[in-house]
XYZ file of C-alpha atoms in Angstrom:
683
model
C -109.353 -193.190 -34.830
C -108.875 -191.076 -37.492
C -108.788 -187.158 -36.470
C -111.726 -188.027 -34.201
C -114.242 -189.049 -36.182
C -116.218 -192.244 -36.481
C -117.330 -192.982 -39.668
C -120.919 -193.300 -39.028
C -121.245 -189.584 -37.670
C -123.129 -188.102 -40.654
C -121.706 -184.938 -40.990
C -124.660 -181.938 -40.239
C -122.094 -178.936 -39.779
C -122.528 -175.717 -40.777
C -119.481 -175.696 -42.583
C -120.524 -179.126 -44.496
C -123.787 -177.872 -45.675
C -121.991 -174.412 -46.747
C -120.047 -176.792 -49.565
C -123.270 -178.106 -50.421
C -125.118 -175.370 -51.351
C -121.851 -173.241 -52.735
C -121.318 -176.167 -55.557
C -124.736 -177.920 -55.807
C -126.878 -176.834 -58.648
C -129.467 -176.065 -56.479
C -128.792 -172.627 -54.369
C -128.873 -173.010 -50.385
C -131.499 -172.172 -48.637
C -132.164 -170.051 -45.647
C -131.400 -171.020 -42.075
C -134.763 -169.419 -40.867
C -135.218 -168.296 -36.703
C -136.733 -170.609 -34.518
C -140.259 -168.680 -35.319
C -140.094 -169.019 -38.847
C -139.383 -172.579 -38.843
C -141.946 -173.066 -37.443
C -144.646 -171.734 -39.343
C -142.292 -173.400 -42.741
C -142.130 -176.677 -41.224
C -146.169 -176.755 -40.167
C -146.764 -175.393 -43.987
C -144.595 -177.823 -45.316
C -146.212 -180.735 -42.915
C -149.667 -179.665 -44.750
C -148.447 -180.329 -48.175
C -147.055 -183.416 -47.424
C -150.260 -184.891 -45.840
C -152.016 -183.352 -48.928
C -149.220 -185.177 -51.151
C -149.749 -188.563 -49.463
C -153.432 -187.754 -49.313
C -153.274 -187.886 -53.242
C -152.045 -190.916 -53.632
C -155.178 -193.109 -51.685
C -157.998 -190.864 -52.454
C -157.015 -188.584 -55.654
C -159.034 -185.146 -55.810
C -162.452 -186.224 -57.730
C -161.652 -182.795 -60.309
C -158.285 -184.160 -61.496
C -154.836 -184.109 -61.819
C -154.452 -181.004 -62.988
C -156.701 -179.629 -60.318
C -154.065 -181.209 -58.027
C -151.401 -179.746 -59.378
C -152.921 -176.186 -58.963
C -153.270 -176.990 -55.417
C -149.657 -178.636 -55.166
C -148.084 -175.149 -57.385
C -150.089 -172.572 -55.187
C -149.182 -174.457 -52.048
C -145.221 -174.576 -52.624
C -144.402 -172.035 -54.639
C -144.867 -169.131 -51.976
C -142.398 -171.564 -49.626
C -140.058 -170.957 -52.359
C -139.419 -167.614 -51.475
C -139.734 -167.754 -47.745
C -136.837 -170.847 -47.383
C -134.898 -169.230 -50.407
C -132.421 -165.414 -50.607
C -132.973 -163.104 -53.410
C -129.233 -163.272 -53.659
C -127.290 -166.890 -53.433
C -124.763 -165.454 -50.274
C -125.243 -163.231 -46.928
C -123.478 -159.670 -47.177
C -123.543 -160.695 -43.568
C -123.152 -164.414 -42.149
C -123.797 -163.646 -38.752
C -127.228 -161.174 -39.225
C -130.659 -163.582 -38.779
C -132.079 -164.936 -42.235
C -135.330 -164.382 -42.317
C -137.537 -163.920 -44.593
C -137.842 -159.965 -45.518
C -140.905 -157.951 -46.277
C -140.296 -158.634 -50.214
C -140.096 -161.924 -49.205
C -143.832 -161.783 -47.593
C -145.368 -159.805 -50.499
C -143.943 -162.329 -52.851
C -145.471 -165.549 -51.260
C -148.514 -163.779 -50.833
C -148.728 -163.092 -54.342
C -147.623 -166.360 -55.641
C -150.399 -168.087 -53.353
C -152.735 -165.966 -54.836
C -151.915 -166.270 -58.602
C -151.044 -170.068 -57.769
C -154.975 -170.743 -56.428
C -156.075 -168.195 -58.887
C -158.033 -170.853 -61.248
C -159.655 -172.406 -58.154
C -160.782 -168.847 -56.827
C -162.312 -167.681 -60.129
C -164.231 -171.026 -60.288
C -162.062 -174.255 -61.628
C -164.494 -175.604 -63.853
C -165.249 -171.746 -65.879
C -161.291 -171.058 -65.718
C -160.922 -174.327 -68.124
C -163.957 -173.854 -69.994
C -161.829 -169.846 -70.899
C -159.435 -171.815 -72.392
C -158.136 -169.875 -75.846
C -160.005 -167.062 -74.878
C -158.584 -165.786 -71.797
C -159.769 -162.532 -69.731
C -158.031 -159.422 -68.929
C -157.694 -160.752 -65.197
C -156.528 -164.274 -66.225
C -153.968 -162.745 -68.584
C -153.119 -160.666 -65.547
C -152.696 -163.604 -62.984
C -150.867 -165.900 -65.819
C -148.586 -163.164 -66.374
C -147.670 -162.845 -62.476
C -147.578 -166.400 -61.835
C -145.498 -166.615 -64.951
C -143.151 -164.112 -63.414
C -143.186 -165.934 -59.838
C -141.987 -168.634 -60.905
C -139.251 -167.829 -62.677
C -138.075 -165.353 -60.006
C -138.429 -168.967 -57.568
C -136.277 -170.654 -60.352
C -133.578 -167.550 -60.333
C -133.530 -168.346 -56.396
C -133.385 -171.781 -56.514
C -130.687 -172.264 -59.125
C -129.382 -169.221 -60.391
C -129.523 -167.364 -63.582
C -129.051 -169.564 -66.072
C -132.579 -171.426 -66.475
C -134.859 -167.719 -66.155
C -132.813 -166.512 -69.229
C -133.474 -169.798 -71.229
C -137.296 -169.342 -70.178
C -137.114 -165.613 -71.447
C -135.156 -166.466 -74.447
C -137.914 -168.642 -75.485
C -140.603 -166.568 -74.453
C -139.137 -164.422 -76.380
C -139.209 -166.458 -79.725
C -142.881 -167.564 -78.893
C -143.781 -163.814 -79.118
C -141.227 -162.508 -82.240
C -140.870 -165.806 -84.223
C -143.551 -164.918 -86.046
C -141.604 -161.894 -87.456
C -138.654 -163.998 -88.773
C -138.056 -164.621 -92.601
C -141.010 -167.346 -93.270
C -137.820 -169.260 -94.932
C -136.053 -169.561 -92.390
C -136.366 -172.689 -90.387
C -137.237 -171.642 -87.028
C -139.879 -168.654 -88.165
C -143.301 -169.644 -86.743
C -146.579 -168.740 -87.557
C -146.399 -166.348 -84.941
C -148.101 -165.904 -81.713
C -149.667 -163.020 -79.597
C -149.233 -162.631 -76.180
C -152.614 -164.215 -74.847
C -152.186 -166.717 -76.889
C -148.607 -167.108 -74.910
C -149.829 -166.923 -71.589
C -153.133 -169.193 -72.159
C -150.475 -171.892 -73.808
C -148.774 -171.690 -69.962
C -151.435 -171.191 -67.764
C -154.515 -172.985 -69.527
C -152.963 -175.918 -71.080
C -151.490 -179.249 -70.579
C -148.382 -178.619 -72.248
C -147.475 -175.544 -69.356
C -147.371 -175.285 -66.086
C -149.293 -178.327 -65.119
C -147.683 -180.501 -67.642
C -145.565 -183.769 -67.213
C -142.679 -181.946 -65.367
C -145.343 -180.012 -62.652
C -146.628 -183.641 -62.513
C -143.965 -185.400 -61.911
C -142.500 -183.400 -59.137
C -145.787 -183.349 -57.134
C -145.848 -187.102 -57.692
C -142.553 -189.260 -57.960
C -140.327 -186.856 -56.949
C -141.888 -185.202 -53.403
C -142.940 -188.999 -52.436
C -139.050 -190.071 -52.816
C -138.476 -186.923 -51.240
C -140.312 -187.876 -48.489
C -139.452 -191.386 -48.316
C -135.692 -189.917 -48.252
C -136.044 -187.805 -45.186
C -138.044 -190.470 -42.971
C -135.387 -193.273 -44.055
C -132.358 -190.530 -43.144
C -134.284 -189.569 -39.687
C -134.195 -193.441 -39.243
C -130.441 -193.224 -38.744
C -130.057 -195.070 -41.931
C -127.028 -192.402 -43.243
C -125.096 -193.648 -40.328
C -125.751 -197.523 -40.781
C -125.380 -197.444 -44.148
C -121.765 -195.813 -43.975
C -120.711 -198.013 -41.005
C -121.557 -201.195 -42.721
C -119.431 -200.191 -45.896
C -116.560 -199.493 -43.121
C -117.195 -203.027 -41.171
C -117.976 -204.435 -44.881
C -113.930 -204.257 -45.972
C -112.293 -204.215 -42.994
C -108.664 -203.695 -43.190
C -106.758 -203.654 -47.003
C -105.193 -201.494 -48.592
C -108.382 -200.984 -50.812
C -110.718 -201.146 -48.492
C -110.317 -197.293 -47.850
C -111.470 -196.835 -52.034
C -114.181 -199.395 -51.926
C -116.277 -198.197 -48.904
C -116.343 -195.011 -50.651
C -118.167 -196.353 -53.604
C -120.014 -198.497 -51.311
C -121.342 -195.674 -48.814
C -121.844 -193.335 -51.968
C -124.352 -195.804 -53.479
C -126.212 -196.481 -50.170
C -126.411 -192.876 -49.438
C -128.013 -191.626 -51.947
C -130.848 -193.341 -51.761
C -131.233 -190.737 -48.841
C -130.177 -188.043 -50.830
C -131.225 -187.952 -53.899
C -128.278 -185.113 -54.981
C -124.648 -186.216 -56.166
C -123.064 -183.296 -54.782
C -124.898 -183.379 -51.750
C -124.061 -186.806 -51.386
C -120.337 -186.229 -52.417
C -119.568 -182.925 -49.745
C -121.626 -185.964 -46.830
C -119.284 -188.630 -48.036
C -116.214 -186.348 -48.300
C -116.747 -185.495 -44.771
C -116.807 -188.760 -43.583
C -114.383 -190.804 -45.267
C -111.591 -188.092 -46.800
C -109.499 -188.762 -43.590
C -109.200 -192.096 -43.933
C -108.531 -191.799 -48.133
C -105.535 -189.257 -46.906
C -104.462 -191.790 -44.031
C -104.220 -194.742 -46.570
C -102.055 -192.698 -49.047
C -104.796 -191.090 -52.080
C -103.320 -188.150 -53.260
C -105.913 -184.803 -52.351
C -107.056 -184.978 -56.366
C -107.337 -188.721 -56.823
C -109.715 -189.159 -53.411
C -111.828 -186.538 -54.653
C -112.244 -187.677 -57.576
C -113.419 -190.822 -56.388
C -115.530 -189.176 -53.649
C -117.224 -187.556 -56.419
C -117.887 -190.738 -59.067
C -119.415 -192.286 -56.436
C -121.536 -189.399 -55.151
C -123.323 -189.074 -58.803
C -123.547 -192.648 -58.870
C -126.252 -192.978 -56.298
C -128.627 -191.222 -59.077
C -127.041 -193.344 -62.050
C -128.608 -196.071 -60.087
C -131.617 -198.071 -58.565
C -133.250 -198.376 -56.826
C -133.665 -194.540 -56.191
C -132.668 -193.003 -59.651
C -132.600 -189.096 -60.188
C -135.065 -187.174 -60.540
C -135.480 -187.494 -64.624
C -136.085 -190.855 -64.328
C -139.796 -190.668 -62.945
C -139.926 -188.084 -66.294
C -138.984 -190.816 -68.272
C -141.908 -192.980 -66.805
C -143.999 -190.632 -67.987
C -142.692 -189.563 -71.212
C -143.096 -193.245 -72.218
C -146.128 -194.347 -70.169
C -144.384 -197.179 -68.866
C -143.638 -198.241 -65.351
C -140.895 -197.019 -63.141
C -140.123 -200.537 -62.482
C -138.845 -200.280 -66.037
C -136.834 -198.098 -65.963
C -135.257 -199.081 -63.025
C -134.782 -202.514 -65.252
C -133.260 -200.604 -68.143
C -130.482 -199.130 -65.323
C -129.197 -202.307 -63.991
C -126.115 -203.388 -66.345
C -125.214 -199.522 -66.968
C -124.847 -199.337 -63.292
C -123.142 -202.568 -62.691
C -120.698 -201.817 -65.663
C -120.405 -198.469 -64.059
C -118.989 -199.590 -60.694
C -117.083 -202.298 -62.693
C -115.450 -199.218 -63.326
C -114.832 -197.725 -60.095
C -113.493 -200.847 -58.544
C -111.345 -201.380 -61.412
C -109.961 -197.465 -60.842
C -109.833 -197.995 -56.793
C -107.723 -201.250 -57.529
C -105.379 -200.195 -59.388
C -105.024 -197.307 -57.504
C -104.392 -198.868 -54.304
C -101.399 -200.368 -56.382
C -100.390 -197.529 -58.040
C -100.283 -195.399 -55.353
C -99.242 -197.865 -52.857
C -102.084 -197.536 -50.619
C -101.621 -198.501 -46.739
C -104.542 -200.518 -44.824
C -106.175 -197.973 -42.280
C -107.058 -199.328 -39.114
C -110.967 -198.048 -38.513
C -113.007 -198.264 -34.844
C -116.316 -200.260 -36.125
C -117.838 -202.865 -35.025
C -117.905 -206.147 -37.360
C -120.088 -206.901 -40.212
C -122.747 -209.090 -38.114
C -122.762 -206.452 -34.812
C -123.309 -203.802 -37.703
C -126.535 -205.697 -39.257
C -127.684 -206.879 -36.565
C -128.255 -203.441 -35.464
C -129.165 -202.195 -38.694
C -130.600 -204.747 -41.157
C -133.892 -203.237 -41.171
C -132.692 -200.158 -43.262
C -132.547 -202.109 -46.180
C -135.901 -203.737 -45.676
C -137.524 -200.457 -46.713
C -135.953 -200.295 -50.106
C -136.315 -204.023 -50.815
C -140.196 -203.418 -50.175
C -139.796 -200.611 -53.482
C -139.259 -203.381 -55.445
C -141.389 -206.003 -54.666
C -144.289 -203.905 -54.544
C -143.240 -202.475 -57.840
C -142.823 -205.993 -58.952
C -146.157 -207.149 -57.382
C -147.798 -203.928 -60.107
C -148.457 -202.314 -56.954
C -148.254 -198.244 -58.488
C -145.194 -196.889 -57.335
C -146.705 -193.913 -55.148
C -148.435 -196.034 -53.144
C -144.898 -198.613 -53.133
C -143.252 -195.096 -52.032
C -145.667 -194.884 -49.204
C -145.470 -198.593 -47.779
C -142.263 -198.265 -47.920
C -142.134 -194.591 -46.127
C -144.014 -196.221 -43.659
C -141.502 -199.073 -43.092
C -138.722 -197.572 -42.476
C -140.793 -195.019 -40.119
C -142.129 -198.136 -37.962
C -138.465 -199.780 -37.595
C -137.044 -196.390 -36.695
C -139.877 -196.480 -33.796
C -139.408 -199.864 -32.752
C -136.035 -198.675 -32.797
C -136.611 -196.277 -30.698
C -138.891 -197.998 -28.325
C -135.846 -200.880 -27.267
C -133.445 -198.087 -26.800
C -135.946 -196.352 -24.934
C -135.138 -198.514 -21.085
C -138.554 -197.835 -19.863
C -139.476 -194.228 -21.109
C -141.898 -195.570 -23.667
C -143.847 -191.944 -24.322
C -140.359 -189.884 -24.218
C -139.510 -192.183 -27.188
C -143.174 -192.195 -28.936
C -143.294 -187.941 -28.531
C -139.409 -188.321 -30.114
C -140.507 -190.378 -32.765
C -143.529 -188.333 -33.528
C -141.437 -185.125 -34.010
C -138.811 -186.810 -36.121
C -141.297 -188.334 -38.925
C -142.894 -185.229 -38.820
C -139.351 -182.937 -39.365
C -138.643 -185.972 -41.967
C -142.346 -184.634 -43.834
C -141.242 -181.228 -43.826
C -137.668 -181.775 -44.921
C -138.984 -183.716 -47.780
C -141.272 -180.852 -48.965
C -138.601 -178.011 -48.076
C -136.054 -180.661 -50.129
C -138.492 -181.016 -53.034
C -138.916 -176.889 -53.739
C -136.148 -176.388 -56.134
C -137.206 -179.366 -58.396
C -141.141 -178.058 -58.193
C -139.601 -174.636 -59.237
C -137.831 -176.106 -62.055
C -139.863 -178.436 -63.210
C -142.504 -175.066 -63.237
C -140.523 -173.428 -65.454
C -139.433 -176.199 -67.421
C -142.950 -175.965 -68.726
C -142.569 -172.484 -70.126
C -140.092 -174.644 -72.398
C -141.873 -177.434 -73.573
C -144.993 -175.363 -74.143
C -143.189 -172.816 -76.828
C -141.538 -175.984 -78.355
C -144.446 -177.728 -78.647
C -146.514 -174.694 -80.159
C -144.140 -173.647 -82.545
C -142.503 -176.927 -83.484
C -139.436 -175.793 -82.788
C -137.823 -179.171 -81.399
C -138.182 -181.481 -84.648
C -136.540 -178.423 -86.417
C -133.485 -178.237 -84.108
C -133.862 -182.022 -84.568
C -134.070 -182.022 -88.684
C -131.196 -179.058 -88.421
C -129.206 -181.744 -86.143
C -129.464 -184.926 -88.496
C -128.857 -182.360 -92.001
C -125.385 -181.330 -89.872
C -124.173 -184.946 -89.301
C -125.689 -186.073 -93.644
C -123.651 -182.758 -94.419
C -120.449 -184.831 -93.497
C -121.427 -188.584 -94.948
C -124.435 -189.532 -96.747
C -123.328 -193.324 -95.012
C -126.246 -194.022 -92.622
C -124.041 -195.280 -89.981
C -121.327 -192.175 -89.752
C -124.634 -190.063 -89.768
C -126.010 -192.379 -86.866
C -122.504 -192.019 -85.313
C -122.162 -188.199 -85.282
C -125.810 -187.553 -84.281
C -124.880 -189.349 -80.929
C -122.044 -187.545 -80.588
C -123.353 -184.549 -81.834
C -125.862 -185.124 -79.454
C -123.600 -186.274 -76.201
C -121.922 -182.991 -76.556
C -125.122 -180.701 -76.419
C -126.549 -182.511 -73.448
C -123.218 -182.275 -71.758
C -122.888 -178.477 -72.358
C -126.456 -178.001 -71.868
C -126.080 -179.688 -68.598
C -123.051 -177.178 -67.269
C -125.796 -174.472 -67.596
C -128.867 -175.889 -66.494
C -130.345 -178.405 -63.133
C -130.352 -182.239 -64.567
C -134.445 -182.618 -64.220
C -134.170 -179.192 -66.849
C -131.226 -180.892 -69.194
C -132.784 -184.045 -69.619
C -136.395 -182.360 -70.602
C -135.163 -179.609 -72.551
C -132.911 -182.373 -74.599
C -135.799 -184.853 -74.691
C -138.197 -182.298 -76.636
C -135.451 -181.381 -78.818
C -132.629 -183.902 -79.027
C -134.778 -187.041 -78.613
C -136.811 -186.339 -82.070
C -133.414 -187.055 -83.713
C -132.608 -190.215 -82.632
C -135.698 -190.996 -82.588
C -135.881 -190.034 -86.157
C -132.552 -192.423 -87.052
C -134.137 -195.570 -85.946
C -132.941 -195.204 -82.482
C -135.836 -196.545 -79.979
C -137.307 -194.399 -77.489
C -136.271 -196.361 -74.467
C -132.419 -195.927 -75.713
C -133.100 -192.517 -76.796
C -134.926 -191.722 -72.951
C -131.770 -193.416 -70.943
C -128.773 -191.604 -73.147
C -129.887 -188.225 -72.524
C -130.360 -189.247 -69.309
C -127.103 -190.462 -68.441
C -125.476 -187.384 -70.316
C -127.985 -185.308 -68.179
C -126.833 -186.640 -65.015
C -123.477 -186.726 -66.007
C -123.146 -183.117 -66.450
C -121.955 -182.866 -62.851
C -118.567 -184.239 -62.861
C -118.047 -182.863 -66.647
C -115.157 -180.519 -66.889
C -115.343 -177.222 -66.881
C -118.072 -176.696 -64.255
C -118.268 -180.402 -62.811
C -120.137 -179.306 -59.476
C -119.902 -182.652 -57.625
C -115.799 -182.528 -58.187
C -115.607 -178.948 -57.027
C -117.292 -179.457 -53.960
C -115.103 -183.063 -53.568
C -111.376 -180.158 -54.078
C -113.542 -178.716 -51.699
C -113.314 -181.245 -49.030
C -109.834 -182.407 -49.870
C -107.834 -179.051 -50.423
C -106.787 -180.164 -53.936
C -106.345 -178.547 -57.271
C -110.110 -178.142 -58.983
C -108.823 -179.051 -62.570
C -107.124 -182.244 -61.646
C -109.729 -183.845 -59.682
C -111.987 -182.704 -62.425
C -109.715 -185.075 -64.572
C -109.736 -187.749 -62.049
C -113.440 -187.743 -62.086
C -113.631 -187.836 -65.404
C -110.887 -190.934 -65.275
C -113.942 -193.090 -62.844
C -116.657 -191.618 -64.815
C -115.419 -192.619 -68.289
C -117.053 -195.793 -68.667
C -120.229 -194.052 -67.321
C -120.039 -191.936 -71.121
C -119.183 -194.496 -73.269
C -121.572 -197.351 -72.265
C -124.669 -194.903 -73.138
C -123.191 -194.288 -76.373
C -123.654 -197.512 -76.803
C -127.355 -197.973 -76.264
C -127.943 -196.145 -78.815
C -125.200 -196.923 -81.631
C -125.764 -200.654 -82.736
C -129.541 -202.342 -82.017
C -127.414 -204.986 -79.652
C -127.359 -201.829 -77.282
C -130.455 -202.596 -76.867
C -129.353 -205.678 -74.244
C -127.811 -203.193 -72.053
C -130.698 -202.438 -71.477
C -132.312 -205.488 -70.416
C -134.474 -205.877 -73.748
C -133.214 -208.997 -75.426
C -133.148 -212.666 -74.623
C -131.053 -214.257 -71.956
C -127.624 -215.008 -74.501
C -127.830 -211.580 -75.948
C -127.426 -210.067 -72.435
C -125.208 -212.068 -71.345
C -122.540 -211.825 -74.045
C -123.531 -208.133 -74.947
C -122.522 -207.593 -70.930
C -119.434 -209.301 -70.504
C -118.125 -207.957 -73.759
C -118.560 -204.674 -72.332
C -117.789 -205.150 -69.304
C -114.313 -206.406 -70.871
C -114.419 -202.737 -72.789
C -114.189 -201.421 -69.178
C -111.696 -203.122 -68.450
C -110.109 -201.743 -71.258
C -110.178 -198.260 -70.401
C -109.516 -198.845 -66.846
C -106.044 -199.797 -67.727
C -105.423 -196.914 -70.253
C -106.900 -194.247 -67.442
C -105.326 -196.042 -64.807
C -101.807 -196.768 -66.198
C -101.963 -200.883 -64.827
C -102.768 -203.935 -66.234
C -100.489 -207.087 -64.688
C -98.344 -204.262 -63.512
C -97.275 -200.714 -64.619
C -98.422 -200.581 -68.080
C -96.500 -198.388 -70.778
C -98.242 -196.505 -73.619
C -98.204 -199.389 -76.139
C -100.289 -201.662 -74.134
C -102.406 -198.315 -73.000
C -102.574 -197.520 -76.964
C -103.663 -201.087 -78.138
C -106.521 -200.631 -75.251
C -107.760 -197.691 -76.437
C -109.133 -199.043 -79.707
C -109.948 -202.413 -78.043
C -112.366 -200.663 -75.687
C -114.072 -198.662 -78.658
C -114.429 -201.614 -80.593
C -115.934 -203.946 -77.806
C -118.338 -200.944 -77.042
C -119.878 -200.507 -80.661
C -121.318 -204.005 -80.243
C -121.263 -206.024 -83.444
C -119.520 -208.799 -83.901
C -116.755 -208.075 -86.154
C -115.929 -204.935 -83.794
C -115.539 -206.785 -80.994
C -113.143 -210.059 -82.745
C -110.877 -207.190 -83.718
C -111.384 -205.419 -79.798
C -110.350 -208.734 -78.476
C -107.444 -209.448 -80.491
C -106.336 -205.559 -79.408
C -106.980 -206.298 -75.914
C -105.051 -209.476 -76.377
C -102.195 -207.945 -77.782
C -101.840 -205.511 -75.573
C -101.480 -208.488 -72.725
C -99.445 -210.190 -74.466
C -97.229 -207.007 -75.146
C -97.242 -206.185 -71.583
C -96.484 -209.626 -70.141
C -93.454 -209.775 -72.163
C -92.398 -206.414 -71.486
C -92.877 -207.310 -68.265
C -91.313 -210.372 -68.077
C -87.931 -208.642 -69.128
C -88.580 -205.960 -66.779
C -88.687 -207.938 -64.145
C -85.503 -210.000 -64.965
C -83.885 -206.566 -65.297
C -84.496 -206.078 -61.866
C -83.363 -209.620 -61.104
C -80.077 -208.664 -62.109
C -79.852 -205.510 -61.073
C -80.204 -206.794 -58.134
C -78.136 -209.104 -58.283
C -75.315 -206.752 -59.775
C -76.066 -204.439 -56.129
C -75.153 -207.523 -54.369
C-alpha cells in the first residue's frame, strides 16, 4: 500500500476540508456544534422536502411565489452556516452562530417572506408604486443578500453589486452624450426592480438555483452517501491496473466520476489529490505536473455531461431549451478535453520516465460486481431526459434509485439486522437531503445577488451599450468582418476570463451573457455557440492564472510551486481554451455542438482532434520521441489553423502537421544513428 491509504477511502479529514475552504471560490462553512447542527439540519431537510414537493405538486400561486418562500427559508441559513469572517481567530473555539448572526437570520426570514406576510397578491398589485414599508423591506432584503454573498464568496461580487446600484441611481446624472448615460431612476424604482419585478431577486438565476441546481446538489449528496464516491475511485484504479500511464489515467477518470457527486472543480481537485497524489508521486510525477493534472481533472467534471456546472442550467433557461440539449452540445467538447488530458498523460509518462505502481485494489470485475449500480442513476437521468421527462422529475427519480440501491446494499451487508440497517439508511438519506441544501447555499446567495446586476442591466440598457462598444473597438482595428469577429471573440474570451478571476462561475456566466453575449449575437454568432463559449470560459477561470483556484488547491496538496502548477494546469487544459473559440469563429464550429449533419460532425471532430494532438506536441514536447523546437514550431500554427475549421485553413494546418512529422522522423532517425555510433565507439 502507499502511505497506508487505500485508494477508495475518500478524504473527509478536517485538513482536506480546510484546503477546500481555503482555495475554493466559495468560503468555508462553519462547523456547527451538535445542537445547532441538528437545528440547521432539520431546517435544511424541510426546505429539501419543499423543493421535492414543488417538482410534483407545484404551488398554485406560481413560480415566483415559490421563489419567495425558497429565498425566505434559505437566506437565514446562510447566516447560521457561514461566519462573518473567512477565518476564525481561534480554530479551537466553538464555531456556532453569535447573537448578531441570529438577529440577521431572523431579519432575513422576515424580509424574505415579506411579500407573503403582507398579502402576496396585494404586494404584486403595488408593482411600480411600492409603499414606504415595501421599500424598507426591499432595502433590508437587498442588504441581507449582499452580506450573504460576501460571507459565502468574498468581497468582489458584493462590490460589483454596489457599483451597479450606484450606476442605476447616478447614471441619470451623467452627460447624456455619453453612451453609458441613461434616463435615471429614483430609489423606489430601483428597489421595485429588485423586489417586485421578474428581472430582480426572483429572476431566472434564482429560479434555476431553486429548481435545477438544488435538485442536482441533493442528487450528488444522495449518490455520495450511497458510497458512489468510493466506488468511482476504486473503479478507476482497477480499470487501468499496473502500467506507467495508469496513475495519470486513473487521476483523470476519477476526477470525471467524482465530479458527479461534487459539483465543484476545486473540491473535486482536493478530494482527488488526497487520494491519488501518493500514487502519482510514487510513479515519479514532479509535484507541479501532478498538481496540474489534478486541477485539470477536477475541473473537467464541470465541463462534462451528465452533471455540468450550475451555469449550464442557466443556459437551458436563457435559451429556452431542455437540459438534455445542453448536455448534447457538451459531448464533443468533452471528448476533445479529455483527449488533450490523455495525450498529455501519455507524453508525461514517457518524458518523466514514470514507473508502474502496485495499488491494492480488487479486480475490475470484483469492483463492478460490488458497485455497478452506482452508474444506474447516471444512466437514468440521460434516459429519462431522452424520453422527454422533465429534468426536475428525472433528477428526483435518479436520486430515488440511488437511495434504493443504497438501502439494498445496507440490507445485504446487515447480516441479520435489517432494522438497524434501515435506521442507518434513513439517517443517511436525511443527512443527504440536508447536505444538498447546505451545499447549495453559496449558489443561492450568488443567484439572488445576480438579480441585482441583471435588473440594472435590463432597466438601463447597459448590456447593449457595452456590447456595441466591444464591437466598435474591434472595428477600429479593421473593417474586415472576419477580423472584427476574431478580435471580438478574443476580447470576449479575455473579458470572461478576467471576470471569472473575481466572481464565482455562475455569476461570471450571468454577467458575461448579458454584457458580452449581445456583441457576439450582433455579429451573427448563434445563441447556442455564444452561450457555450461563455460557459466554458467562465468555468475555466478556475484554472486561469494568476488566481487559478483549482491549481492553487492542487499545489497545496502536492507541495509544489503555485505558479508552476498553474502553468502545468494550463498545459493540460489548453484545448479547452481554444476549442470554444472554434465554436464561434466559423459556421462549421456548430458541428462541435452536434448541430450539423453526421458527415460534418465527423470531419469537424476529426480535424479538431488533430488540432488537440498538435497542441499536445507543442506543450508536451513529444511526438514519436522528444520533439525539438522545429517540430513544435510547426505544430503551433497547425493546431490554430486546424481549429479554425475552414477547408483552406484545415488544408494548410494538415500540411504544417505533416511537415512537423517529417522533420521529427528525419531528425529522430539521425539522432538514433548518432546514438548507435556513440555506443559502438564506447564499446
